[in-house]
Amino acid sequence: NAGVTQTPKFQVLKTGQSMTLQCAQDMNHNSMYWYRQDPGMGLRLIYYSASEGTTDKGEVPNGYNVSRLNKREFSLRLESAAPSQTSVYFCASSKDRVNTGELFFGEGSRLTVL
Amino acid sequence: ILNVEQSPQSLHVQEGDSTNFTCSFPSSNFYALHWYRWETAKSPEALFVMTLNGDEKKKGRISATLNTKEGYSYLYIKGSQPEDSATYLCACHYGGSQGNLIFGKGTKLSVKP
């Protein structure tokens, strides 16, 4: 039972480089999310996808793009990485919207931008 | 900006102690509250999702209550064990915010044997 799988787990980038974080879930969930975790702050939503084919901005979307490739996969792209994007990124999924259902999280991806 | 506050920030207890911590949130337009348990080097795992005023939920030695009118939730752990050591996250969902859960900064619990 894989649950939510995200790759890579660790990545070091130079300022200006691009990269994509991949996320896949095998629970047939409708909604998927990307959060970032920074020291001294709560998890903050970057983007989410309520269903296949839709994406919406969260609290901190600037500098990121997302793609809901299919029901299983939701990727997060940094087009031109900046040191402020150094963070731990978590992908999550839920069966439906968060007013009724819990989130299931991946193990996190630690990104360092030099 | 909606703010979910958790207190205390950290807590150290002895094995066998019972403990509780608080999540405070704006009550206007509230839809749901989530509690998660987050062990170091792992991913957060859901404990409870609560929506109604007066809700009480229990899972083993852990229980939670919800007061939506005054905007708080308590998480209780009875007879703490070393394996309860983790950060406990509270998150709230509000009408109009669609997919966004607003997370608190967490309460870090350490249980000494």
Short mmCIF file of C-alpha atoms in Angstrom, two decimals:
data_model
loop_
_atom_site.label_atom_id
_atom_site.label_comp_id
_atom_site.label_asym_id
_atom_site.label_seq_id
_atom_site.Cartn_x
_atom_site.Cartn_y
_atom_site.Cartn_z
CA ASN A 1 0.00 0.00 0.00
CA ALA A 2 2.07 2.94 -1.29
CA GLY A 3 -0.39 5.76 -0.45
CA VAL A 4 1.16 9.06 -1.56
CA THR A 5 4.57 8.87 -3.18
CA GLN A 6 6.64 11.92 -3.98
CA THR A 7 10.00 12.26 -5.68
CA PRO A 8 12.72 13.29 -5.30
CA LYS A 9 13.21 13.17 -1.54
CA PHE A 10 16.18 15.53 -1.64
CA GLN A 11 17.31 18.06 -4.24
CA VAL A 12 19.87 20.85 -4.35
CA LEU A 13 19.46 23.53 -7.01
CA LYS A 14 21.26 26.65 -7.99
CA THR A 15 19.36 29.92 -8.26
CA GLY A 16 17.61 30.10 -11.62
CA GLN A 17 17.48 26.36 -12.25
CA SER A 18 14.19 24.61 -12.82
CA MET A 19 12.84 21.36 -11.48
CA THR A 20 9.66 19.37 -11.08
CA LEU A 21 8.48 17.57 -7.96
CA GLN A 22 6.40 14.53 -8.79
CA CYS A 23 3.55 13.16 -6.71
CA ALA A 24 1.35 10.12 -7.22
CA GLN A 25 -1.40 8.56 -5.12
CA ASP A 26 -2.92 5.11 -5.46
CA MET A 27 -6.03 5.63 -3.32
CA ASN A 28 -8.31 6.87 -6.12
CA HIS A 29 -8.59 10.24 -4.38
CA ASN A 30 -10.16 13.19 -6.14
CA SER A 31 -8.25 16.04 -4.51
CA MET A 32 -4.51 16.61 -4.35
CA TYR A 33 -2.40 19.34 -2.73
CA TRP A 34 1.08 20.77 -2.52
CA TYR A 35 2.22 22.29 0.78
CA ARG A 36 5.48 23.81 1.93
CA GLN A 37 6.86 23.61 5.45
CA ASP A 38 9.23 26.30 6.70
CA PRO A 39 10.81 26.61 10.15
CA GLY A 40 8.53 28.32 12.65
CA MET A 41 5.54 28.26 10.33
CA GLY A 42 2.59 26.00 9.77
CA LEU A 43 2.17 24.05 6.55
CA ARG A 44 1.15 26.48 3.81
CA LEU A 45 -0.81 25.53 0.71
CA ILE A 46 0.86 26.29 -2.61
CA TYR A 47 -1.66 24.84 -5.09
CA TYR A 48 -4.38 22.26 -5.01
CA SER A 49 -6.47 20.29 -7.44
CA ALA A 50 -10.03 19.53 -6.38
CA SER A 51 -10.49 17.06 -9.22
CA GLU A 52 -8.80 15.82 -12.35
CA GLY A 53 -8.49 18.68 -14.81
CA THR A 54 -8.73 21.51 -12.29
CA THR A 55 -6.11 23.41 -10.32
CA ASP A 56 -6.36 26.40 -7.99
CA LYS A 57 -3.96 28.67 -6.19
CA GLY A 58 -3.43 28.35 -2.48
CA GLU A 59 -1.86 30.74 -0.02
CA VAL A 60 1.66 30.94 -1.54
CA PRO A 61 1.52 30.17 -5.30
CA ASN A 62 4.07 32.68 -6.60
CA GLY A 63 7.03 31.06 -8.34
CA TYR A 64 5.29 27.71 -8.83
CA ASN A 65 3.22 25.96 -11.46
CA VAL A 66 1.31 22.71 -11.20
CA SER A 67 -0.10 20.06 -13.49
CA ARG A 68 -2.77 17.53 -12.65
CA LEU A 69 -1.63 15.00 -15.21
CA ASN A 70 -4.39 12.49 -14.43
CA LYS A 71 -6.32 11.41 -11.36
CA ARG A 72 -3.23 9.83 -9.80
CA GLU A 73 -0.53 12.42 -10.47
CA PHE A 74 -0.01 16.04 -9.45
CA SER A 75 3.32 17.71 -10.18
CA LEU A 76 4.83 20.94 -8.87
CA ARG A 77 7.25 22.89 -11.04
CA LEU A 78 9.72 25.58 -10.08
CA GLU A 79 10.56 27.41 -13.30
CA SER A 80 13.38 29.57 -11.91
CA ALA A 81 14.31 28.54 -8.41
CA ALA A 82 15.07 31.19 -5.78
CA PRO A 83 16.66 30.79 -2.32
CA SER A 84 13.28 31.72 -0.79
CA GLN A 85 11.95 28.45 -2.19
CA THR A 86 14.28 26.44 0.05
CA SER A 87 11.78 24.38 2.01
CA VAL A 88 10.33 20.95 2.64
CA TYR A 89 7.51 20.22 0.21
CA PHE A 90 4.66 17.87 0.99
CA CYS A 91 2.19 16.41 -1.43
CA ALA A 92 -1.15 15.27 -0.02
CA SER A 93 -4.40 13.83 -1.25
CA SER A 94 -7.94 13.51 0.03
CA LYS A 95 -10.92 11.54 -1.15
CA ASP A 96 -13.02 14.68 -1.40
CA ARG A 97 -12.75 18.27 -0.16
CA VAL A 98 -11.18 18.96 3.20
CA ASN A 99 -14.40 19.96 4.94
CA THR A 100 -15.20 16.29 5.37
CA GLY A 101 -12.14 14.17 4.66
CA GLU A 102 -8.63 13.90 6.03
CA LEU A 103 -5.44 14.50 4.11
CA PHE A 104 -2.97 11.72 3.36
CA PHE A 105 0.58 13.03 3.08
CA GLY A 106 3.68 11.93 1.23
CA GLU A 107 7.00 11.73 3.04
CA GLY A 108 8.21 15.14 1.90
CA SER A 109 10.83 16.50 -0.47
CA ARG A 110 13.62 18.64 0.96
CA LEU A 111 14.70 21.28 -1.55
CA THR A 112 17.69 23.56 -1.09
CA VAL A 113 18.26 26.46 -3.46
CA LEU A 114 21.75 27.95 -3.33
CA ILE B 1 -5.63 36.54 7.31
CA LEU B 2 -7.02 33.56 9.21
CA ASN B 3 -4.79 32.36 12.02
CA VAL B 4 -4.88 29.00 13.79
CA GLU B 5 -3.04 29.11 17.11
CA GLN B 6 -1.76 26.10 19.02
CA SER B 7 -0.55 26.06 22.59
CA PRO B 8 1.74 25.21 24.13
CA GLN B 9 4.46 25.25 21.49
CA SER B 10 6.17 22.31 23.21
CA LEU B 11 5.47 20.04 26.12
CA HIS B 12 7.60 17.59 28.10
CA VAL B 13 5.82 14.96 30.20
CA GLN B 14 6.70 11.75 31.98
CA GLU B 15 5.46 8.37 30.82
CA GLY B 16 2.05 7.76 32.34
CA ASP B 17 1.10 11.43 32.61
CA SER B 18 -2.07 12.60 30.95
CA THR B 19 -1.81 15.78 28.94
CA ASN B 20 -3.78 18.11 26.75
CA PHE B 21 -3.19 20.94 24.34
CA THR B 22 -5.26 23.57 22.65
CA CYS B 23 -6.08 24.75 19.16
CA SER B 24 -7.72 28.19 18.87
CA PHE B 25 -9.26 29.44 15.66
CA PRO B 26 -11.59 32.13 14.30
CA SER B 27 -15.12 30.78 14.59
CA SER B 28 -16.67 32.83 11.80
CA ASN B 29 -17.45 30.79 8.68
CA PHE B 30 -15.81 27.68 10.18
CA TYR B 31 -16.35 24.39 8.37
CA ALA B 32 -14.05 21.73 9.81
CA LEU B 33 -11.09 21.06 12.08
CA HIS B 34 -8.42 18.43 11.56
CA TRP B 35 -5.90 17.00 14.03
CA TYR B 36 -2.73 15.34 12.70
CA ARG B 37 0.09 13.49 14.40
CA TRP B 38 3.53 14.05 12.91
CA GLU B 39 6.44 11.90 13.99
CA THR B 40 9.98 13.02 13.17
CA ALA B 41 11.15 11.86 9.72
CA LYS B 42 7.66 10.66 8.82
CA SER B 43 4.65 12.29 7.22
CA PRO B 44 1.67 13.72 9.13
CA GLU B 45 -1.11 11.24 9.82
CA ALA B 46 -4.71 12.18 10.48
CA LEU B 47 -6.17 11.63 13.92
CA PHE B 48 -9.57 13.30 13.68
CA VAL B 49 -11.74 15.43 11.43
CA MET B 50 -14.44 17.31 13.34
CA THR B 51 -17.17 19.57 12.07
CA LEU B 52 -19.97 20.01 14.60
CA ASN B 53 -20.03 22.06 17.77
CA GLY B 54 -19.74 19.70 20.72
CA ASP B 55 -18.12 16.93 18.66
CA GLU B 56 -16.02 14.52 20.68
CA LYS B 57 -13.86 11.89 19.04
CA LYS B 58 -11.67 9.17 20.49
CA LYS B 59 -8.97 6.88 19.14
CA GLY B 60 -7.41 4.67 21.78
CA ARG B 61 -5.87 6.92 24.45
CA ILE B 62 -6.28 10.06 22.36
CA SER B 63 -9.45 12.11 22.29
CA ALA B 64 -10.52 15.52 21.04
CA THR B 65 -13.33 17.98 21.59
CA LEU B 66 -14.58 20.85 19.48
CA ASN B 67 -16.25 24.14 20.40
CA THR B 68 -17.06 26.04 17.21
CA LYS B 69 -18.91 28.87 18.96
CA GLU B 70 -15.91 29.99 20.99
CA GLY B 71 -13.32 28.73 18.50
CA TYR B 72 -11.26 26.09 20.24
CA SER B 73 -10.47 22.39 20.25
CA TYR B 74 -8.68 20.33 22.89
CA LEU B 75 -6.61 17.23 22.22
CA TYR B 76 -6.19 14.90 25.20
CA ILE B 77 -3.72 12.05 25.63
CA LYS B 78 -4.38 9.74 28.54
CA GLY B 79 -1.42 7.91 30.10
CA SER B 80 1.23 9.21 27.69
CA GLN B 81 3.72 6.72 26.28
CA PRO B 82 7.13 7.40 24.67
CA GLU B 83 5.63 6.45 21.30
CA ASP B 84 3.23 9.40 21.64
CA SER B 85 6.20 11.72 21.19
CA ALA B 86 5.41 13.71 18.05
CA THR B 87 4.24 17.09 16.83
CA TYR B 88 0.46 17.44 16.88
CA LEU B 89 -0.96 19.68 14.18
CA CYS B 90 -4.32 21.38 14.12
CA ALA B 91 -5.80 22.69 10.86
CA CYS B 92 -9.05 24.44 10.01
CA HIS B 93 -11.16 24.74 6.91
CA TYR B 94 -13.33 27.74 6.23
CA GLY B 95 -16.16 28.36 3.79
CA GLY B 96 -14.88 30.22 0.76
CA SER B 97 -11.35 28.91 1.09
CA GLN B 98 -12.18 25.87 -1.02
CA GLY B 99 -9.30 23.44 -0.69
CA ASN B 100 -7.26 25.39 1.81
CA LEU B 101 -6.64 24.01 5.28
CA ILE B 102 -5.09 26.63 7.57
CA PHE B 103 -2.49 24.87 9.72
CA GLY B 104 -1.26 25.86 13.14
CA LYS B 105 2.43 25.63 13.97
CA GLY B 106 1.93 22.52 16.07
CA THR B 107 2.56 21.36 19.62
CA LYS B 108 5.68 19.24 20.03
CA LEU B 109 5.17 16.57 22.69
CA SER B 110 8.08 14.69 24.26
CA VAL B 111 7.30 11.79 26.58
CA LYS B 112 10.17 10.62 28.79
CA PRO B 113 10.27 6.97 29.87
#
